[in-house]
CSV table of C-alpha atoms in Angstrom, one decimal:
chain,number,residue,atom,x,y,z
A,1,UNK,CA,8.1,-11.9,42.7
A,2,UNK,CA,5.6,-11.3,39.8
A,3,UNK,CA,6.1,-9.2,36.8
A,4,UNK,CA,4.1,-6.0,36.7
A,5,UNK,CA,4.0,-6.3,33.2
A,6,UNK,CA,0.1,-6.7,31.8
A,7,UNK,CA,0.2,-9.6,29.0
A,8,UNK,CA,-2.3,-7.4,26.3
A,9,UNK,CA,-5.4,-8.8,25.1
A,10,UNK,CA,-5.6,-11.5,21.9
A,11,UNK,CA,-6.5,-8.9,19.9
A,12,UNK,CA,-4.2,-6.4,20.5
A,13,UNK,CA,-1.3,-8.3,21.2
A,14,UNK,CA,-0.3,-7.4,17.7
A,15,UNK,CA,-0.9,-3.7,17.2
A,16,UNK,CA,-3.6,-2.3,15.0
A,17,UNK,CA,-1.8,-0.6,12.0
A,18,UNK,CA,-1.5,3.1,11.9
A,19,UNK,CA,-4.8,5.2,10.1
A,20,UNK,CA,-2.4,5.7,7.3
A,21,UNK,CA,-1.6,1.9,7.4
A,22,UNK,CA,-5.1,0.8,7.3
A,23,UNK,CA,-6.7,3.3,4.5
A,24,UNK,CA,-4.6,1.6,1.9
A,25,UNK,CA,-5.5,-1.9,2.9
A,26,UNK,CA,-9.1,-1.4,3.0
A,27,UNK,CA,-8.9,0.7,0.0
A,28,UNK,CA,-7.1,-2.1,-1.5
A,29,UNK,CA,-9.7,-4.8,-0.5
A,30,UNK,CA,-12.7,-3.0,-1.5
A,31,UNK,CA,-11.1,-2.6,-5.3
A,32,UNK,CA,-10.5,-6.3,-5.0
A,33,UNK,CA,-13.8,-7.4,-3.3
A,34,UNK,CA,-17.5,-7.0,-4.1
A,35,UNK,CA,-20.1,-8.4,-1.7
A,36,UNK,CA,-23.5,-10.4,-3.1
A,37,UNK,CA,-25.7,-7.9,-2.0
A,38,UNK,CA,-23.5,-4.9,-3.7
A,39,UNK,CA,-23.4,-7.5,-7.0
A,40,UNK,CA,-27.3,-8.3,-7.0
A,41,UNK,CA,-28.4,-4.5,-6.1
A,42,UNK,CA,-26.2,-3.4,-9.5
A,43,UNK,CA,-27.7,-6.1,-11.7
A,44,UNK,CA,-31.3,-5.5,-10.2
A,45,UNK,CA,-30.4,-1.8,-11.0
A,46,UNK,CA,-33.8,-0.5,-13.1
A,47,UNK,CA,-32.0,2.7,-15.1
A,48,UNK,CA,-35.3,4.2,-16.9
A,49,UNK,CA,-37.9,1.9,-15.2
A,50,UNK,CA,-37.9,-0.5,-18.4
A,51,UNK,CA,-36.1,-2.9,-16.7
A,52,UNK,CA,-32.5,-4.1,-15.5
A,53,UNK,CA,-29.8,-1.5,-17.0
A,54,UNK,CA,-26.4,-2.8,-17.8
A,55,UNK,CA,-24.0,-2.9,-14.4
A,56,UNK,CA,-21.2,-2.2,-16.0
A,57,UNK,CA,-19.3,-5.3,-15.4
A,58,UNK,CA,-19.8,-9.2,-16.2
A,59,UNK,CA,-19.9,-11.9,-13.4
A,60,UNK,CA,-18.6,-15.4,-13.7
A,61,UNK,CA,-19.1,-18.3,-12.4
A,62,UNK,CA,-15.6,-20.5,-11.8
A,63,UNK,CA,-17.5,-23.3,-10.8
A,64,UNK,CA,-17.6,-26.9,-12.8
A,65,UNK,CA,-20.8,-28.2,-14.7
A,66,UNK,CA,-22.1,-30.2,-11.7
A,67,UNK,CA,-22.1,-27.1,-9.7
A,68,UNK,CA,-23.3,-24.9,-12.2
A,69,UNK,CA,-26.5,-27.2,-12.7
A,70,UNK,CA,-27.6,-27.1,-9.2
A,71,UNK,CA,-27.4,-23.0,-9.2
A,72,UNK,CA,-25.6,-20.0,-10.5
A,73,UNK,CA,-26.3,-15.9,-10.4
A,74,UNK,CA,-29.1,-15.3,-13.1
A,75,UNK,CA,-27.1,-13.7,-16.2
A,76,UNK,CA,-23.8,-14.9,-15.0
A,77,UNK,CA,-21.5,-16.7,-17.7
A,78,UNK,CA,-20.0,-20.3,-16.8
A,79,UNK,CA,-16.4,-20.3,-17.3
A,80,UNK,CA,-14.4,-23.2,-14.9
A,81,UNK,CA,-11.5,-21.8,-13.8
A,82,UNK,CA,-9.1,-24.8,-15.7
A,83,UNK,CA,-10.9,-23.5,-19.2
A,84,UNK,CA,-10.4,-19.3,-18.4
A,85,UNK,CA,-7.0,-19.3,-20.9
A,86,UNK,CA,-8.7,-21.0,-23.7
A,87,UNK,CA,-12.4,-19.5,-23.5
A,88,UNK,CA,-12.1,-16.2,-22.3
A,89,UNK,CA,-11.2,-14.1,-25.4
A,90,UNK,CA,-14.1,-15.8,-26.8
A,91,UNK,CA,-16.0,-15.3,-24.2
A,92,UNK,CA,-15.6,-11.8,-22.1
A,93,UNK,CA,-14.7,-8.5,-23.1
A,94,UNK,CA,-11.5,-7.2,-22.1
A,95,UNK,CA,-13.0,-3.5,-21.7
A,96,UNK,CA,-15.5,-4.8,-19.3
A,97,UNK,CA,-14.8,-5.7,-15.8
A,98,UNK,CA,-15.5,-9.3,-14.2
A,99,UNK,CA,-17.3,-10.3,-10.8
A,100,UNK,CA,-16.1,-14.3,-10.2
A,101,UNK,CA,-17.1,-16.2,-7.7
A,102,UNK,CA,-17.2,-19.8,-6.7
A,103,UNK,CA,-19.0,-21.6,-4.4
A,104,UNK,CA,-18.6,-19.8,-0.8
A,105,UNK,CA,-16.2,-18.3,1.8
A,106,UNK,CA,-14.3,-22.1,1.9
A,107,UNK,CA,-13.6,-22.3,-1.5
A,108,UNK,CA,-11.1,-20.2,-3.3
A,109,UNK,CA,-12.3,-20.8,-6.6
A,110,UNK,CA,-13.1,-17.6,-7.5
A,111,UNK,CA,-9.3,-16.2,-6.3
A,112,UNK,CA,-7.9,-18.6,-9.1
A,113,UNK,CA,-10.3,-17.3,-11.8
A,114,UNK,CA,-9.6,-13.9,-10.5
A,115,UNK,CA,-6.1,-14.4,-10.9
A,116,UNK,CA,-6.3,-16.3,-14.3
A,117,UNK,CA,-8.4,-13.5,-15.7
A,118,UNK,CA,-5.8,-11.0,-14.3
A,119,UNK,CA,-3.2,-12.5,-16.2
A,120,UNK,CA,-4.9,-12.2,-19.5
A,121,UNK,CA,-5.8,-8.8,-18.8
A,122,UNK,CA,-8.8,-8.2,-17.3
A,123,UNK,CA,-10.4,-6.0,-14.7
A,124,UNK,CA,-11.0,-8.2,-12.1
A,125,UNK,CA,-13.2,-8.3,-8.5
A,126,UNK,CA,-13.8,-11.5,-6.7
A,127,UNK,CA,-17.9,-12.0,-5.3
A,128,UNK,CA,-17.2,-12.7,-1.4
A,129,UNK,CA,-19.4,-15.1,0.0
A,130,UNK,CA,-19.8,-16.8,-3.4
A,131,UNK,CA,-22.9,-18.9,-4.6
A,132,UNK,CA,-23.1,-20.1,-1.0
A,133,UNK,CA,-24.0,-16.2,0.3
A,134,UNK,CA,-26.3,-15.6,-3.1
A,135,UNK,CA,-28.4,-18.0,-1.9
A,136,UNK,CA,-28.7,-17.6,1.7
A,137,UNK,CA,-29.0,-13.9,1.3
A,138,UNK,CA,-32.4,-15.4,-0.6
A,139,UNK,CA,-31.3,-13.7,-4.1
A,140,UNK,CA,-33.0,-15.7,-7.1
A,141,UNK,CA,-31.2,-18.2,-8.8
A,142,UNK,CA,-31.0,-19.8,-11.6
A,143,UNK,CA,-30.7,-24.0,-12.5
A,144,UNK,CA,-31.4,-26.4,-14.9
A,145,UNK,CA,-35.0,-26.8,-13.9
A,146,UNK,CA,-35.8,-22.8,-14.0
A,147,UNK,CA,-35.5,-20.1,-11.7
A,148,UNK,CA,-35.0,-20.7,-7.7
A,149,UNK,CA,-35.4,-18.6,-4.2
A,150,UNK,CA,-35.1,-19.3,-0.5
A,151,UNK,CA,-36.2,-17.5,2.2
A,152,UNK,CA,-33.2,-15.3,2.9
A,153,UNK,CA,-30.8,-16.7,6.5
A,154,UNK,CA,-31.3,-14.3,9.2
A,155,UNK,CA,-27.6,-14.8,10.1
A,156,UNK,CA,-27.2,-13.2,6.5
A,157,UNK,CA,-29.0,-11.0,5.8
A,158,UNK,CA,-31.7,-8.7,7.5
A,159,UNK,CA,-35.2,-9.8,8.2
A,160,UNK,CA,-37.1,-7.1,8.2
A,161,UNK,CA,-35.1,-4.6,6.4
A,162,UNK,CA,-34.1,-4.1,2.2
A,163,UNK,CA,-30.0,-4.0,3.0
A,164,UNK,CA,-28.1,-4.1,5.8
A,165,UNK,CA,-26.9,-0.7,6.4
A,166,UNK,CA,-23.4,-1.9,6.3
Protein backbone atom coordinates (compact mmCIF):
# COMPACT_ATOMS: atom_id res chain seq x y z
CA UNK A 1 0.00 0.00 0.00
CA UNK A 2 1.33 3.56 -0.67
CA UNK A 3 1.71 6.32 1.89
CA UNK A 4 -0.79 9.17 1.45
CA UNK A 5 1.73 11.34 2.70
CA UNK A 6 2.83 14.21 -0.16
CA UNK A 7 6.89 14.45 -0.01
CA UNK A 8 6.78 18.69 -0.10
CA UNK A 9 8.58 20.55 -2.76
CA UNK A 10 12.67 21.29 -2.63
CA UNK A 11 11.93 24.45 -1.58
CA UNK A 12 9.71 24.03 1.07
CA UNK A 13 10.85 20.93 2.47
CA UNK A 14 12.49 23.16 5.03
CA UNK A 15 9.94 25.71 6.17
CA UNK A 16 10.21 29.40 5.43
CA UNK A 17 10.92 31.19 8.74
CA UNK A 18 8.18 32.96 10.50
CA UNK A 19 7.66 37.13 9.32
CA UNK A 20 9.13 37.86 12.65
CA UNK A 21 11.98 35.35 11.78
CA UNK A 22 12.71 36.77 8.52
CA UNK A 23 12.58 40.76 9.31
CA UNK A 24 15.67 40.36 11.45
CA UNK A 25 17.64 38.46 8.99
CA UNK A 26 17.09 40.63 6.07
CA UNK A 27 17.39 43.57 8.30
CA UNK A 28 20.61 42.06 9.41
CA UNK A 29 21.95 41.48 5.73
CA UNK A 30 21.15 44.75 4.39
CA UNK A 31 23.32 46.47 7.39
CA UNK A 32 26.00 44.05 6.35
CA UNK A 33 25.63 44.20 2.55
CA UNK A 34 25.73 47.02 -0.06
CA UNK A 35 25.17 46.23 -3.77
CA UNK A 36 27.42 47.97 -6.78
CA UNK A 37 24.72 49.76 -8.05
CA UNK A 38 23.65 51.24 -4.35
CA UNK A 39 27.71 51.93 -3.90
CA UNK A 40 28.24 53.64 -7.47
CA UNK A 41 24.70 55.66 -7.28
CA UNK A 42 26.15 57.27 -3.61
CA UNK A 43 29.57 58.03 -5.03
CA UNK A 44 28.08 59.49 -8.43
CA UNK A 45 25.72 61.40 -5.92
CA UNK A 46 26.04 65.30 -7.33
CA UNK A 47 24.96 67.25 -3.81
CA UNK A 48 24.79 71.05 -5.18
CA UNK A 49 25.39 70.28 -8.93
CA UNK A 50 29.27 71.10 -8.55
CA UNK A 51 30.10 67.73 -8.66
CA UNK A 52 30.35 64.26 -6.68
CA UNK A 53 29.48 65.05 -2.79
CA UNK A 54 30.98 63.00 -0.18
CA UNK A 55 28.94 59.41 0.37
CA UNK A 56 29.56 59.27 3.63
CA UNK A 57 31.63 56.18 3.72
CA UNK A 58 35.12 54.87 2.17
CA UNK A 59 35.36 51.78 -0.17
CA UNK A 60 38.27 49.47 -0.26
CA UNK A 61 39.60 47.34 -2.35
CA UNK A 62 41.03 43.86 -0.46
CA UNK A 63 42.44 42.84 -3.58
CA UNK A 64 46.47 42.33 -4.20
CA UNK A 65 48.59 44.62 -6.59
CA UNK A 66 48.08 42.41 -9.63
CA UNK A 67 44.45 42.75 -9.26
CA UNK A 68 44.37 46.16 -8.44
CA UNK A 69 46.30 47.08 -11.73
CA UNK A 70 43.99 45.47 -14.01
CA UNK A 71 40.83 47.50 -12.31
CA UNK A 72 39.43 48.85 -9.10
CA UNK A 73 36.25 51.33 -8.21
CA UNK A 74 37.47 54.98 -9.10
CA UNK A 75 38.29 56.68 -5.67
CA UNK A 76 38.59 53.48 -3.86
CA UNK A 77 41.75 52.91 -1.49
CA UNK A 78 43.94 49.68 -2.06
CA UNK A 79 44.40 47.94 1.19
CA UNK A 80 45.14 43.77 0.74
CA UNK A 81 43.44 42.16 3.22
CA UNK A 82 46.95 40.48 4.82
CA UNK A 83 48.21 44.41 5.27
CA UNK A 84 44.51 45.84 6.98
CA UNK A 85 46.22 45.48 10.82
CA UNK A 86 49.34 47.33 9.91
CA UNK A 87 47.98 50.10 7.35
CA UNK A 88 44.65 50.88 8.38
CA UNK A 89 45.09 53.49 11.13
CA UNK A 90 47.16 55.12 8.74
CA UNK A 91 45.08 54.81 6.23
CA UNK A 92 41.08 55.01 7.10
CA UNK A 93 39.23 56.85 9.50
CA UNK A 94 37.68 55.09 12.16
CA UNK A 95 34.53 57.65 12.22
CA UNK A 96 33.87 56.83 8.71
CA UNK A 97 32.36 53.74 7.46
CA UNK A 98 34.01 51.17 4.85
CA UNK A 99 32.55 49.51 1.63
CA UNK A 100 35.22 46.35 0.84
CA UNK A 101 35.03 44.34 -1.79
CA UNK A 102 37.12 41.81 -3.69
CA UNK A 103 36.97 40.41 -6.79
CA UNK A 104 33.24 38.84 -7.26
CA UNK A 105 30.52 36.59 -5.71
CA UNK A 106 33.46 33.49 -5.62
CA UNK A 107 35.81 35.20 -3.75
CA UNK A 108 35.44 36.05 -0.10
CA UNK A 109 37.98 38.49 -0.04
CA UNK A 110 36.04 41.22 0.90
CA UNK A 111 34.43 39.02 4.11
CA UNK A 112 38.05 38.83 5.45
CA UNK A 113 38.77 42.55 5.06
CA UNK A 114 35.39 43.09 6.48
CA UNK A 115 36.07 41.12 9.30
CA UNK A 116 39.74 42.42 9.80
CA UNK A 117 38.46 46.02 9.72
CA UNK A 118 35.68 44.94 12.27
CA UNK A 119 38.18 43.90 14.66
CA UNK A 120 40.02 47.12 14.73
CA UNK A 121 36.93 49.00 15.02
CA UNK A 122 35.41 49.98 12.09
CA UNK A 123 31.96 50.33 10.59
CA UNK A 124 31.97 47.87 8.11
CA UNK A 125 29.69 46.74 4.80
CA UNK A 126 30.91 44.23 2.28
CA UNK A 127 30.26 45.41 -1.80
CA UNK A 128 28.26 42.14 -3.13
CA UNK A 129 29.14 41.26 -6.43
CA UNK A 130 32.60 42.80 -6.01
CA UNK A 131 34.89 44.18 -8.92
CA UNK A 132 33.45 41.32 -11.02
CA UNK A 133 29.68 43.06 -10.81
CA UNK A 134 31.29 46.83 -11.09
CA UNK A 135 32.34 45.98 -14.16
CA UNK A 136 29.68 44.05 -15.76
CA UNK A 137 27.09 46.40 -14.39
CA UNK A 138 29.30 48.75 -17.03
CA UNK A 139 30.34 51.23 -14.04
CA UNK A 140 33.69 53.11 -14.99
CA UNK A 141 36.83 51.88 -13.75
CA UNK A 142 39.84 52.77 -13.06
CA UNK A 143 43.65 50.97 -14.09
CA UNK A 144 47.04 51.63 -14.54
CA UNK A 145 46.56 52.83 -18.13
CA UNK A 146 43.55 55.41 -17.15
CA UNK A 147 40.04 55.18 -16.86
CA UNK A 148 37.85 51.99 -18.32
CA UNK A 149 33.97 51.09 -19.30
CA UNK A 150 32.17 48.13 -20.82
CA UNK A 151 28.98 47.99 -22.12
CA UNK A 152 26.98 46.99 -19.07
CA UNK A 153 25.79 42.61 -19.09
CA UNK A 154 22.21 42.38 -19.74
CA UNK A 155 22.08 39.49 -17.22
CA UNK A 156 23.22 42.37 -14.80
CA UNK A 157 21.98 45.01 -15.14
CA UNK A 158 18.98 46.60 -17.22
CA UNK A 159 19.24 47.58 -20.83
CA UNK A 160 17.15 50.09 -21.34
CA UNK A 161 16.51 51.39 -17.99
CA UNK A 162 18.87 53.81 -15.29
CA UNK A 163 18.38 51.07 -12.16
CA UNK A 164 16.67 48.12 -11.78
CA UNK A 165 13.78 48.85 -9.67
CA UNK A 166 14.92 46.33 -7.28
Amino acid sequence: MKSSAVTPDPVLRVAPASPAEAVAHFAASLAFHADVSDVAAALAADGDGGGARDPGFVVVDSRSTESWDQGHVPGAIHLPTALIPEQAGQLLDRAVPVVTYCWGPGCNGATRAALALAELGYQVKEMLGGFEYWVREGFEFETWEGRERRTADPLTAPADAADCGC
